[in-house]
Each structure stands twice: as structure tokens, then as C-alpha cells.
mmCIF file of C-alpha atoms in Angstrom:
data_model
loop_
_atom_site.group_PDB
_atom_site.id
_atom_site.type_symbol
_atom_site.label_atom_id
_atom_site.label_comp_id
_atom_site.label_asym_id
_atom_site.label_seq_id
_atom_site.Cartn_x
_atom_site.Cartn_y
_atom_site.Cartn_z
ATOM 1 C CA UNK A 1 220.488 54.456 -256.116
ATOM 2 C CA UNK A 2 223.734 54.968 -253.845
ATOM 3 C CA UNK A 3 224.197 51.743 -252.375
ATOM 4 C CA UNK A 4 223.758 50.076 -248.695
ATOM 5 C CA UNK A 5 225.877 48.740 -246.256
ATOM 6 C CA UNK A 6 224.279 46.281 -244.513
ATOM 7 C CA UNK A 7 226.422 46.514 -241.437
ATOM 8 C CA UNK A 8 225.358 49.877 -240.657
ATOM 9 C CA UNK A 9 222.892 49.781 -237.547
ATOM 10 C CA UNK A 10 220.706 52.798 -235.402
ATOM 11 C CA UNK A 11 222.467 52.121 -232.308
ATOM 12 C CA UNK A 12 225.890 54.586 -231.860
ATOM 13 C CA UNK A 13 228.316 52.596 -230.087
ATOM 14 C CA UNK A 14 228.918 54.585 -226.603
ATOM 15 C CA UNK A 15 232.199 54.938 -226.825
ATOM 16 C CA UNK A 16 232.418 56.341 -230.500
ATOM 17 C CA UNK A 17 232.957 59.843 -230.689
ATOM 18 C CA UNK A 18 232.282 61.858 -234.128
ATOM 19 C CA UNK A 19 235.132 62.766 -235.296
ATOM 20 C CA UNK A 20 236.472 66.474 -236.114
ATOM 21 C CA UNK A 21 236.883 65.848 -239.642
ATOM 22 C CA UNK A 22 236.812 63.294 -242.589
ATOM 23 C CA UNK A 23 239.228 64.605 -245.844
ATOM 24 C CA UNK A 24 240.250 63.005 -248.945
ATOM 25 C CA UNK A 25 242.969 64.372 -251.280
ATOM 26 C CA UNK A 26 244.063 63.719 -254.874
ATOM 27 C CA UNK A 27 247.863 63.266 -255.110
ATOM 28 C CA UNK A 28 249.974 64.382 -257.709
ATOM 29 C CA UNK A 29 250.189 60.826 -258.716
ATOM 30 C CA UNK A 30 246.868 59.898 -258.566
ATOM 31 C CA UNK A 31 246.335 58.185 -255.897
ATOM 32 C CA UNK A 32 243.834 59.223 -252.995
ATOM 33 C CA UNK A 33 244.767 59.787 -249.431
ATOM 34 C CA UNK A 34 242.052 59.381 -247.089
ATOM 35 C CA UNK A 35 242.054 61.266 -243.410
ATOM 36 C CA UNK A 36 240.221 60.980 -240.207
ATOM 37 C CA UNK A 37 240.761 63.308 -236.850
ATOM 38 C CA UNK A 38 238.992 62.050 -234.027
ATOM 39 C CA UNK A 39 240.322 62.246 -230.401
ATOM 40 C CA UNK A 40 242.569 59.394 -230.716
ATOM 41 C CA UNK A 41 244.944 61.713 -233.500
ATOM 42 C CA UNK A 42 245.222 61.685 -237.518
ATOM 43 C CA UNK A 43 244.528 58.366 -238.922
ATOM 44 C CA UNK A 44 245.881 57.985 -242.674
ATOM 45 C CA UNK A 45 245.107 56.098 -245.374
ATOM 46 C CA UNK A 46 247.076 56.034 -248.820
ATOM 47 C CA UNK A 47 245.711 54.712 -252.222
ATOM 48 C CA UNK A 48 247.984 51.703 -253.954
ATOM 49 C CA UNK A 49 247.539 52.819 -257.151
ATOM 50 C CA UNK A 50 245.481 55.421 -258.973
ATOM 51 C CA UNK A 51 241.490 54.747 -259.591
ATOM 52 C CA UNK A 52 242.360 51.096 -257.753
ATOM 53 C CA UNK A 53 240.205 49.267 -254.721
ATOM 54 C CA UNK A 54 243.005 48.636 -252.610
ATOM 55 C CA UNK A 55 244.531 50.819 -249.409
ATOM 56 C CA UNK A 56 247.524 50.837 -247.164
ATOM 57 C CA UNK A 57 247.239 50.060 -243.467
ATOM 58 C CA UNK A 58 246.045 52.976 -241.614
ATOM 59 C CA UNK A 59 249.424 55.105 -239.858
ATOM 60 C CA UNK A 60 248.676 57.659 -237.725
ATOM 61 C CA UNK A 61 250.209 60.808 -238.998
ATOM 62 C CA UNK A 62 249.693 63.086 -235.713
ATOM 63 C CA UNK A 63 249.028 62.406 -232.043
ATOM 64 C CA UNK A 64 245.949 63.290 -230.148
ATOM 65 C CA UNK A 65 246.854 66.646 -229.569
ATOM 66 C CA UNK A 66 244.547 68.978 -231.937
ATOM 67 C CA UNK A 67 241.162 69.490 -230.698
ATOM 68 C CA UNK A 68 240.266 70.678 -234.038
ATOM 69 C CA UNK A 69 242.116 70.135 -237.364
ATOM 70 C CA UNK A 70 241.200 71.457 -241.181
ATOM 71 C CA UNK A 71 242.963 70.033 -244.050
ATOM 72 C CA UNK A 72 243.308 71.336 -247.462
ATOM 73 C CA UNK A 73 245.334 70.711 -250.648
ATOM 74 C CA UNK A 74 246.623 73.262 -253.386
ATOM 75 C CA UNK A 75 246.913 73.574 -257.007
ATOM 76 C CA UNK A 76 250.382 71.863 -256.413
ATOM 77 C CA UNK A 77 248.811 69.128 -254.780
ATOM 78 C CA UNK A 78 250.233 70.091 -251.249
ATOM 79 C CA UNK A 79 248.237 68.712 -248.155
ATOM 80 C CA UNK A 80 248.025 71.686 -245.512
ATOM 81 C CA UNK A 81 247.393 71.157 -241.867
ATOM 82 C CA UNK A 82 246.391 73.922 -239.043
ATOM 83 C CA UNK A 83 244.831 72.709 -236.314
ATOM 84 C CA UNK A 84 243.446 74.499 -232.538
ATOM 85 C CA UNK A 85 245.434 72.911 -229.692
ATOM 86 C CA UNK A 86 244.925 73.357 -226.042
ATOM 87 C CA UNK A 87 247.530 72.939 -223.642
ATOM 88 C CA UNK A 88 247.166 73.026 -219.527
ATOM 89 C CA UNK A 89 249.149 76.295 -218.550
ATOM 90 C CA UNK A 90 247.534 77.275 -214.790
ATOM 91 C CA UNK A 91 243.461 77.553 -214.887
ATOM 92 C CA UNK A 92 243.116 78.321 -218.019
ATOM 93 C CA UNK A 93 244.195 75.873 -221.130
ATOM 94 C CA UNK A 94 246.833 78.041 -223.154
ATOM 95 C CA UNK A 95 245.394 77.726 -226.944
ATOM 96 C CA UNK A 96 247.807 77.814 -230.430
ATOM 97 C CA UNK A 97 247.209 77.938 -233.743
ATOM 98 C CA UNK A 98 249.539 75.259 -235.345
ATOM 99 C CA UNK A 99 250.580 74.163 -239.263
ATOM 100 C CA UNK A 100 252.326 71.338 -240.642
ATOM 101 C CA UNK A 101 252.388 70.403 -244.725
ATOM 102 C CA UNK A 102 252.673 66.978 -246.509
ATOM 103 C CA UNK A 103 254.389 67.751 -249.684
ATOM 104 C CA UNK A 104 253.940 64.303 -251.755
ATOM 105 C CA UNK A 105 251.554 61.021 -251.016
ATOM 106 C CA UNK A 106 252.104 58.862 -248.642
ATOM 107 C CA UNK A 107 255.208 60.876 -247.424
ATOM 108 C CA UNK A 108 255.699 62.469 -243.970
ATOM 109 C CA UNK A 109 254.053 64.957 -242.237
ATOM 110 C CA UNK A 110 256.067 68.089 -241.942
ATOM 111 C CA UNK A 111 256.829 69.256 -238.130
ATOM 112 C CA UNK A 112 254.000 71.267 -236.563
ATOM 113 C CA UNK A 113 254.778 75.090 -236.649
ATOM 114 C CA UNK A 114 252.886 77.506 -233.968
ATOM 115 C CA UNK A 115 251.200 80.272 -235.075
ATOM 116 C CA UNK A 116 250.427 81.717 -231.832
ATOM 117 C CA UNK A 117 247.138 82.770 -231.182
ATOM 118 C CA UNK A 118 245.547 86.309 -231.985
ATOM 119 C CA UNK A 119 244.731 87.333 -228.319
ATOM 120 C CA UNK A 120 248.332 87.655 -225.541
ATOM 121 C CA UNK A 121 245.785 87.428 -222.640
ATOM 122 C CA UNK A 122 245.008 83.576 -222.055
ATOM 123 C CA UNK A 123 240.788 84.176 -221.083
ATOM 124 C CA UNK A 124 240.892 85.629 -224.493
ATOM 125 C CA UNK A 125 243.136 83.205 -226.646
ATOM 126 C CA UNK A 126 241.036 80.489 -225.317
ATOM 127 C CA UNK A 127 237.624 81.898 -226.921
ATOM 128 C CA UNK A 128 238.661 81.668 -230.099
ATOM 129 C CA UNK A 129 237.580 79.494 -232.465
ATOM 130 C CA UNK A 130 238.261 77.025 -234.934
ATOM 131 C CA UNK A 131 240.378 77.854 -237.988
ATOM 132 C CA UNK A 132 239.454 77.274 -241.658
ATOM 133 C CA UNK A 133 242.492 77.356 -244.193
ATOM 134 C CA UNK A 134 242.812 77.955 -248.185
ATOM 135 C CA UNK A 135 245.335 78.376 -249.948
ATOM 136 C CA UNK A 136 245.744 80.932 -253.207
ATOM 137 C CA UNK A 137 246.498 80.459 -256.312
ATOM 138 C CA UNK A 138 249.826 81.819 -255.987
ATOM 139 C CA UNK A 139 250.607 79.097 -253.119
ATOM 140 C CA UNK A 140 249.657 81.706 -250.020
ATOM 141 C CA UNK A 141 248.375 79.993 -247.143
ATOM 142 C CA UNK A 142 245.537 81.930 -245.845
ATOM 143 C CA UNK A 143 244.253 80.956 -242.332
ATOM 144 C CA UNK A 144 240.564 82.825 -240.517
ATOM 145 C CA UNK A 145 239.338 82.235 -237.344
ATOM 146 C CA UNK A 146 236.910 83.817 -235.315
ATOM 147 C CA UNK A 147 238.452 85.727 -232.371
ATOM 148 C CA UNK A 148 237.287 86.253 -228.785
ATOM 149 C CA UNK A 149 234.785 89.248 -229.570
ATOM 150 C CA UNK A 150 233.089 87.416 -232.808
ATOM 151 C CA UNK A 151 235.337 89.198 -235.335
ATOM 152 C CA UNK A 152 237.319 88.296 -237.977
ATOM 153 C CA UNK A 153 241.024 87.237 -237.667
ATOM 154 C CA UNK A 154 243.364 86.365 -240.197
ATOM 155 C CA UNK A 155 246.966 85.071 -240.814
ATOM 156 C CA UNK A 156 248.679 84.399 -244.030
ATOM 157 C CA UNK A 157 251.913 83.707 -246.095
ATOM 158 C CA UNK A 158 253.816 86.261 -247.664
ATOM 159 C CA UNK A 159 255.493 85.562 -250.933
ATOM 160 C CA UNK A 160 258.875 84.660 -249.707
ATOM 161 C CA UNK A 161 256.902 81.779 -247.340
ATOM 162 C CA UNK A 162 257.469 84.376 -243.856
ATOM 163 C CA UNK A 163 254.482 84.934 -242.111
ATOM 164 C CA UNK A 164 252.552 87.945 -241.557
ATOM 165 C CA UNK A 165 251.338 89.134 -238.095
ATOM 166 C CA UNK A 166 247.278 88.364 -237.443
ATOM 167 C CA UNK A 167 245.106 91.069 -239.230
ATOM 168 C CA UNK A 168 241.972 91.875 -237.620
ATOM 169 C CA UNK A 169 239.425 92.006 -240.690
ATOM 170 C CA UNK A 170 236.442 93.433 -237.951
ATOM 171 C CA UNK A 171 233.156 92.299 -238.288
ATOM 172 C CA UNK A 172 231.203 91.202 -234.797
ATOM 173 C CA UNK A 173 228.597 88.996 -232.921
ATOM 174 C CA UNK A 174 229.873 85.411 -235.380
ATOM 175 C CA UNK A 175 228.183 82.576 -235.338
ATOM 176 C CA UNK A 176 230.178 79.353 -235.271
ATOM 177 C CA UNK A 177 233.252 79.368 -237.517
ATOM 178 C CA UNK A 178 234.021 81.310 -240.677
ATOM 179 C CA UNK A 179 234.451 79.747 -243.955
ATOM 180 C CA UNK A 180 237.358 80.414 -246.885
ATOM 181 C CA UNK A 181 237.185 79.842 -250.394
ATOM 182 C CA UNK A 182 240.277 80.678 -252.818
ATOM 183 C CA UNK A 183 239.170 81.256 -256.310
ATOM 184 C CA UNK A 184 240.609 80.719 -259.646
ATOM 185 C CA UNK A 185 241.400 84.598 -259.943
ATOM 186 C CA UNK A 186 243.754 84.384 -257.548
ATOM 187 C CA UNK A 187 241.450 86.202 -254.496
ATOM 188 C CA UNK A 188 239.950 84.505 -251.619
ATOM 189 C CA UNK A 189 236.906 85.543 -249.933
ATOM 190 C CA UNK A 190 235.538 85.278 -246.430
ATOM 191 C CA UNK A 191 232.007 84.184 -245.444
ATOM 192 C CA UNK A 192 230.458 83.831 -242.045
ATOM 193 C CA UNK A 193 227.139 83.365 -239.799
ATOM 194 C CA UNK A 194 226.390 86.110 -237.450
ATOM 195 C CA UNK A 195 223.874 86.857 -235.093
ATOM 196 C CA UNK A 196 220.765 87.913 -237.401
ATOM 197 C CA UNK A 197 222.830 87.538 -240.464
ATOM 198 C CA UNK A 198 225.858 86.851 -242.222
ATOM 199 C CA UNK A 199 229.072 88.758 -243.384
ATOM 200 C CA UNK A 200 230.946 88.340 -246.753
ATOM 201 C CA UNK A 201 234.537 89.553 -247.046
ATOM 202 C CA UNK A 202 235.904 89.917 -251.039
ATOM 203 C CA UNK A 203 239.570 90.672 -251.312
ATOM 204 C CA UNK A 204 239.802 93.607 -253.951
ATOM 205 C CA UNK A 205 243.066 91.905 -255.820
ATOM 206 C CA UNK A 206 244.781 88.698 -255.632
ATOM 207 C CA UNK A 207 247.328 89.580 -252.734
ATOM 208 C CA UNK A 208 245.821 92.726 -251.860
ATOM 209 C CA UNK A 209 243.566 93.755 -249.232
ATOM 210 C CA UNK A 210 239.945 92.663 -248.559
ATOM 211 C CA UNK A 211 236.852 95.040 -248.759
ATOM 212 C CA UNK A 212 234.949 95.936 -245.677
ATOM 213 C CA UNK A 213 232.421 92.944 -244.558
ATOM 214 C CA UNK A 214 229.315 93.333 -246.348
ATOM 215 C CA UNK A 215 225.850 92.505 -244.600
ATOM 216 C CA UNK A 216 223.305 91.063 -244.974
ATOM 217 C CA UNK A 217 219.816 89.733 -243.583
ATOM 218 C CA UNK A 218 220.105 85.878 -244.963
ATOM 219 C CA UNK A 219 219.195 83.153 -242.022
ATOM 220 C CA UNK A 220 222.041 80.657 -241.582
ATOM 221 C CA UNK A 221 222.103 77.781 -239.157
ATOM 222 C CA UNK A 222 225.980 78.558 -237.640
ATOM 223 C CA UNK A 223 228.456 75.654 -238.380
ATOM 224 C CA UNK A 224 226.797 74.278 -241.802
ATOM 225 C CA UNK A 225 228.417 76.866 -244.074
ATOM 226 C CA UNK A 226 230.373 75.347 -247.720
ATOM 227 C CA UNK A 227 232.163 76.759 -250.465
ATOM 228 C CA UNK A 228 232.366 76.149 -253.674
ATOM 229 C CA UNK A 229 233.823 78.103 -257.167
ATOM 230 C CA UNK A 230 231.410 77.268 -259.296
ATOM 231 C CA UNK A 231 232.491 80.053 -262.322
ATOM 232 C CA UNK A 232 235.812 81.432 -263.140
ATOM 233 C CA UNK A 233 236.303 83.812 -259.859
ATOM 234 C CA UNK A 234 232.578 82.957 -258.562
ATOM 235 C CA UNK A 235 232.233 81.320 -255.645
ATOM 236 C CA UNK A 236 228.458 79.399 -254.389
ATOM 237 C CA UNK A 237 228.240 79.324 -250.543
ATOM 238 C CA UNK A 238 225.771 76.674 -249.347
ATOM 239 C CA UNK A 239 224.199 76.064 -245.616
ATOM 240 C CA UNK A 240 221.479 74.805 -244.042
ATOM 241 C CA UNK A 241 218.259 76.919 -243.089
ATOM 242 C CA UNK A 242 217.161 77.085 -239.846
ATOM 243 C CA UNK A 243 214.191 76.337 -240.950
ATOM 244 C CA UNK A 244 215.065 73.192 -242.297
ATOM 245 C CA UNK A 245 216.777 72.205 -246.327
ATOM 246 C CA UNK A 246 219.642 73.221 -248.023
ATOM 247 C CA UNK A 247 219.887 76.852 -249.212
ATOM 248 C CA UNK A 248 222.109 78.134 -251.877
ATOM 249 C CA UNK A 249 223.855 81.888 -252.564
ATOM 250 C CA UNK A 250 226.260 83.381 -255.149
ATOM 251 C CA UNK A 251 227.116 87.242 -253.644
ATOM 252 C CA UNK A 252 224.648 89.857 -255.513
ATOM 253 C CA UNK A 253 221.806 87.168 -256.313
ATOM 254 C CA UNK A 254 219.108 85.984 -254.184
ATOM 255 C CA UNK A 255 219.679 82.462 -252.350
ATOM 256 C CA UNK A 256 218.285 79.341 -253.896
ATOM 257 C CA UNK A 257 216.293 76.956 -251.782
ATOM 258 C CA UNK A 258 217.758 73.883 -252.833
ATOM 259 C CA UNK A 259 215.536 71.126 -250.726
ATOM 260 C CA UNK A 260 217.030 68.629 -248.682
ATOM 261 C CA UNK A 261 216.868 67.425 -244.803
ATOM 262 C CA UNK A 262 220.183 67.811 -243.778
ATOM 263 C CA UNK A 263 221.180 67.381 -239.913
ATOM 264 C CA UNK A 264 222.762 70.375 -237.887
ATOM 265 C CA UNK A 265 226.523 70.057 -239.582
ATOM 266 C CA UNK A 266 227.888 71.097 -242.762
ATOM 267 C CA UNK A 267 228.102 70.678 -246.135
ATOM 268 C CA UNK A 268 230.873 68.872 -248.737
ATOM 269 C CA UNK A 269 230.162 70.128 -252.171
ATOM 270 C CA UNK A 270 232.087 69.242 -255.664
ATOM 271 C CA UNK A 271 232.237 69.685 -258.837
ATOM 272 C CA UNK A 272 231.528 66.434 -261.222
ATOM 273 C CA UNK A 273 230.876 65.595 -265.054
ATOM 274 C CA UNK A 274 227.686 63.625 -264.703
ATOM 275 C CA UNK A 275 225.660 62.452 -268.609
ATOM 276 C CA UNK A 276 228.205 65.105 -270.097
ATOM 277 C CA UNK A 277 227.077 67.876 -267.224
ATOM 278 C CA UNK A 278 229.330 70.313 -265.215
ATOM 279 C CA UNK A 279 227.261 68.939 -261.474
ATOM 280 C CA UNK A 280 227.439 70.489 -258.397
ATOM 281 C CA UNK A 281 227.277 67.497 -255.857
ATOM 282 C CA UNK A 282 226.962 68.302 -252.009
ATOM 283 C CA UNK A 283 226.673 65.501 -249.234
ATOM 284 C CA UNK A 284 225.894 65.733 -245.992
ATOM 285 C CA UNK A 285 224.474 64.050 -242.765
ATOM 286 C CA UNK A 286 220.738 63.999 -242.865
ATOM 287 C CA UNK A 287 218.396 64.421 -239.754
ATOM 288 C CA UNK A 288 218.167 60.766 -239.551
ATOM 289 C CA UNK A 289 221.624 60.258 -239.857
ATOM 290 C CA UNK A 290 222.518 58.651 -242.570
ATOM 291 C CA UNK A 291 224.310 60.123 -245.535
ATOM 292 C CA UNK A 292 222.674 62.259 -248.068
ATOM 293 C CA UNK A 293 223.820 63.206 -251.519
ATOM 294 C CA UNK A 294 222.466 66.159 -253.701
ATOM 295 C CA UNK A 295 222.918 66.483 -257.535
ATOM 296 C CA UNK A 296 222.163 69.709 -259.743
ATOM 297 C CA UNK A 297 223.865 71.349 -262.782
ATOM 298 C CA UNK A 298 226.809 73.428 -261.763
ATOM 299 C CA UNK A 299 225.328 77.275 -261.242
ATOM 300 C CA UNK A 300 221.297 76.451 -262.554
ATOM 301 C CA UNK A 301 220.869 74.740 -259.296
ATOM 302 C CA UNK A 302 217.502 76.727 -258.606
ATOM 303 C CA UNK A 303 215.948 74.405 -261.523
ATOM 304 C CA UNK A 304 216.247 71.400 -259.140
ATOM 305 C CA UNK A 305 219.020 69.612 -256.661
ATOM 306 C CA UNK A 306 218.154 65.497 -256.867
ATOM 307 C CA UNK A 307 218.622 64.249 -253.083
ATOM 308 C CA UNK A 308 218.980 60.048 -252.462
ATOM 309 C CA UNK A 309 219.845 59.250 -249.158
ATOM 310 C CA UNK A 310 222.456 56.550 -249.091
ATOM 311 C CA UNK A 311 221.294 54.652 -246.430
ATOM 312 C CA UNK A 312 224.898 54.432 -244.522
ATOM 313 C CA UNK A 313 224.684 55.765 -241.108
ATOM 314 C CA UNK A 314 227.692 57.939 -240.619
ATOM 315 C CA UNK A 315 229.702 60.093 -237.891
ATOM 316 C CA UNK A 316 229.772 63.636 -239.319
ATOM 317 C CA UNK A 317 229.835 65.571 -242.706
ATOM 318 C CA UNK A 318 231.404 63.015 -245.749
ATOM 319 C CA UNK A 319 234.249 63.489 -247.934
ATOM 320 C CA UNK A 320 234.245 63.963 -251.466
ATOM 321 C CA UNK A 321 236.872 64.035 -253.969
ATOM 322 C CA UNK A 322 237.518 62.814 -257.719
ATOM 323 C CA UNK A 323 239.589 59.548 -257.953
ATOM 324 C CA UNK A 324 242.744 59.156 -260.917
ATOM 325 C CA UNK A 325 240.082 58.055 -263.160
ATOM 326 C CA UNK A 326 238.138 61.506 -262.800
ATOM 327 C CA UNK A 327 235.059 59.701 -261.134
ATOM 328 C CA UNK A 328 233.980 60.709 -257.723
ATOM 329 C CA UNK A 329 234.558 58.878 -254.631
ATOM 330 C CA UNK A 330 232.419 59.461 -251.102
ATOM 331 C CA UNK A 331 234.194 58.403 -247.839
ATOM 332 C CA UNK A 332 232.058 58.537 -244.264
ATOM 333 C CA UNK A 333 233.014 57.200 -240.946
ATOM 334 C CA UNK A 334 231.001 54.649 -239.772
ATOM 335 C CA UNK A 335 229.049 54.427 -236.319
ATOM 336 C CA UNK A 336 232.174 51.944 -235.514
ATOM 337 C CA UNK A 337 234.213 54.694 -235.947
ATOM 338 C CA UNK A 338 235.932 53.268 -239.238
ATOM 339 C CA UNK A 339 235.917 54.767 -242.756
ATOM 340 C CA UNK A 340 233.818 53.407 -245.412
ATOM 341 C CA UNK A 341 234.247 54.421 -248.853
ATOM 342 C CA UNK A 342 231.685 54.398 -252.364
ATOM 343 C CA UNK A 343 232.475 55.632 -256.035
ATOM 344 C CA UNK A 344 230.890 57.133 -258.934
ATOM 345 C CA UNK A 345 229.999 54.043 -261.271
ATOM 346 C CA UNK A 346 230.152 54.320 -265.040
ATOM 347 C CA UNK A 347 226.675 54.255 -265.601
ATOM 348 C CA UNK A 348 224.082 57.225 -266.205
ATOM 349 C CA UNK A 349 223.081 59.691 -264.269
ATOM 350 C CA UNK A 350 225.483 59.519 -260.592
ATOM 351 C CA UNK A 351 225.169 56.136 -259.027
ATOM 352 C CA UNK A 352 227.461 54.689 -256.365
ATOM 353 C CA UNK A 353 228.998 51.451 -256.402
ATOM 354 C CA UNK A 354 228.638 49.385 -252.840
ATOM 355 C CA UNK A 355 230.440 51.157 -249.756
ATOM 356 C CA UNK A 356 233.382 49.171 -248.389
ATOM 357 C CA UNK A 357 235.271 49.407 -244.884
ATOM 358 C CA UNK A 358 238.822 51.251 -245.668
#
């Protein structure tokens, strides 16, 4: 069993907020970088040394500007930043799309760049919503939002690192915020929540254009949507129901109800050798909330996802990532408001060792 930290208690200090996101990325050296966005700005923390127990004091990367932030790394190991930020312009906050890029551990964060916003009229620009970011396998950043009417907006890289204008990829009546996966292949797909439904976007060629949204009936709670390439060029989205558990869906099969009692945010999902198995390992924050991790063998997950609750209380969806030593480490932040971190141990099946404050 994942273990305990006996500090954690049921009471949420008051003055905690959840943050808007928990990340950990694995440098080209390595080590792990761990980030948290809360109110306060980006708080960073940098491995010593590969697969080792020990961290650098916390910097803070950014200010407190961002309302919302997404991070993301690339095959080059790249750390990508686009956040939502809101600035007082008259009665209505004026709202940008902004990027910045950390090109090696530990190092600087690049200036943030504005992206502008999809809609010139400021009632408009402020309804959109919060950006999700991949990038391709050829190194183009590709960055989706949903815009004022519930459609589908999208900005990306071309080839010689200039940006293209925002494409409006249609669609209507979304539900929370879409989600972007960049496969293998080179494409990247779309996937979102709407009203009675969802919508799936599949880019016909690597750098091409993306076929028309494609319906369909499915029943997704809005905001607990993950991604995950589970084949070459195959992608596994996974959300919540509304009826309650974890549900699973590969485009052109039926979805997999996957058990579970996860709380109303999303998903982190993985891949991990586990006993000599390709694993697909998702985490979450239960409905009692404490953290919850799932196990199942990578794309046969409708034979049976393992769930052990952790017992940590936590703030928000975890983090997952594999460490220098391939195993996998699980960061949460605590009802303090600090990170605490857990690994894979050596031992069979997919045990944690005991969680530690950052």
C-alpha cells in the first residue's frame, strides 16, 4: 500500500487556496523539476541529482499574475508555459494569452510573450477560457482554448518558430476546458465536454489540418478530462462520469468503466513498467479528498484498474512523472499548501515509498 503521512489532517486551513496546477518534469539531465501555481505565483523546485532525495530551495519563477497556467515539456525536454492573465483595463478585466519556455533545468524562465486573445471586443476576450498546450513532435507549440461562444480556438507555431493567427476549429455549447494530446505520429488531436456530449478533433497529417469535430453521445463530467498515447499514434482519453468512477475511451471503441471514486477534478495518467508490464497509472483526488491511484495494463484496462487510496489529503489533481532511475514519482500539495512527494519502490507490483514535504 501507498504510504501515509501522518501530518495530513481533515481540517483545510482557511486561508489555503487549491492551487491551479501541480507539474513535474524530467530534465534532460535527469533530474526532476517540481512546479506549483497557486495565487501567490510559480513556486519551483529543482532535483540535486538524478533519482536522489534531495531538492533545492523553492524560487519563484513567475509572479502572481496568471490566473491560470498549463505546463508541458517536449521530446527535447523543453518546459512550456501559457498561462490566462487578467489585467484591469476600465469595467471589464482585459484578458491575454501569454508563453514563456525554460530551455534546460534549473535555468531561467524565458520572458512572457502575449498571444493576444481570440476575441478584439473585451466582453468577449474575457469569456474565454483556460488554455491547454502540447507540443508536436516536430517541436510545434500547439495552444486550444475555448472561446466566448463554446467553440474551439487554436494557436500554434509555424516551422520557422512565427506564430500563426488564432484558427477557429468550430464546434459549440463546451463544457469546461478542452484537452490536447500530441501523439507519436506527429498529429495532435482535440477532445472536449459539451453540453450532452463531447467533440473529438483528429488532425488528418502531422502539420496539416484537423478533421471536422466528430460527435458523440458519451456523458462527461466538464473539467476531469486526461490524455494519454497509449499505442503508437493512439491516444486513451479518461474522465470522470457524472454518475460517479472513472471512465475510459480510445476514438472508434466503446468507453471502459474503469471504477474508482474520484472527486469533481481531473485526471494525471502515465505510462509505467510495473512486474515487467507496460501500466497505465492515473491519480486523482478522490471524493474524500485524499489522493487516489489507479493501476491497469496499458490498453486492456477494461480487464480491471486496481485503485488504493493513499491516504494523503491533497489540494487538487497530483503530479506524476518517471524519476532518472525510470521509477515513478507522485507529488500533491498538501492542505498546508506545501508539496509532498512519494516514489515507486523496487518491490512488486506498484508500491510507494513514504511521502515527504519538498
Amino acid at each position: 500500500m501507498p504510504g501515509r503521512d501522518a501530518r495530513a489532517t481533515s481540517e483545510v486551513a482557511p486561508s489555503i487556496q487549491a492551487p491551479s496546477g501541480i507539474w513535474l518534469t524530467h530534465g534532460k539531465d535527469g533530474r526532476l523539476t517540481l512546479y506549483v501555481h497557486s495565487a501567490d505565483g510559480l513556486r519551483r523546485w529543482t532535483q540535486e541529482r538524478a533519482g536522489g532525495s534531495g531538492w533545492t530551495v523553492a524560487d519563484i519563477a513567475t509572479g502572481g499574475s496568471l490566473g491560470h497556467l498549463t505546463v508541458v515539456q517536449d521530446a527535447h525536454g523543453y518546459v512550456h508555459f501559457v498561462g490566462r492573465r487578467e489585467r484591469t483595463s476600465g469595467s471589464t478585466p482585459a484578458v491575454d494569452i501569454v508563453y514563456a519556455i525554460q530551455y534546460q533545468t534549473g535555468r531561467p524562465i524565458t520572458a512572457w510573450r502575449s498571444l493576444g486573445n481570440p476575441h478584439k471586443d473585451a466582453p468577449g476576450g474575457h469569456r474565454i477560457g483556460v488554455p491547454d498546450v502540447v507540443v508536436s513532435a516536430s517541436g510545434e507549440v500547439h495552444i486550444v482554448l475555448r472561446n466566448a461562444g463554446g467553440g474551439l480556438m487554436l494557436r500554434r507555431e509555424r516551422p520557422d518558430g512565427t506564430w500563426r493567427g488564432w484558427e477557429d476549429l468550430k464546434g459549440a455549447r463546451m463544457e469546461g476546458d478542452p484537452v490536447a494530446v500530441a501523439l507519436a505520429s506527429g498529429t495532435v488531436e482535440f477532445f472536449a465536454a459539451v453540453e450532452g456530449g463531447t467533440l473529438y478533433w483528429q488532425q488528418k497529417e502531422a502539420g496539416g489540418d484537423w478533421h471536422e469535430a466528430q460527435p458523440s453521445r458519451l456523458a462527461v463530467l466538464a473539467g476531469t478530462t486526461a490524455a494519454l498515447e497509449t499505442a503508437p499514434g493512439r491516444a486513451t482519453y479518461y474522465w470522470t462520469d457524472p454518475a460517479g468512477g472513472v471512465v475510459g475511451f480510445r476514438a472508434g471503441a466503446w468507453p471502459m468503466a474503469l471504477g474508482g471514486a474520484p472527486g469533481g477534478g481531473p485526471h494525471a495518467a502515465i505510462r509505467v513498467a510495473v512486474d515487467g508490464y507496460d501500466c497505465t497509472v492515473l491519480a486523482h483526488q478522490g471524493a474524500d479528498g485524499t489522493a487516489a491511484v489507479g493501476l491497469g495494463v496499458t490498453e486492456n484496462e477494461a480487464n480491471g484498474v486496481w485503485w488504493s487510496d493513499t491516504g494523503v489529503r491533497c489540494l487538487g489533481t497530483p503530479a506524476l512523472a518517471l524519476d532518472g532511475r525510470g521509477m515513478m514519482v507522485m507529488a500533491v500539495v498538501g492542505e498546508d499548501g506545501e508539496p509532498r512527494m512519494a516514489r515507486q519502490t523496487e518491490g512488486p507490483g506498484l508500491t510507494l515509498d513514504d511521502w515527504r514535504t519538498v
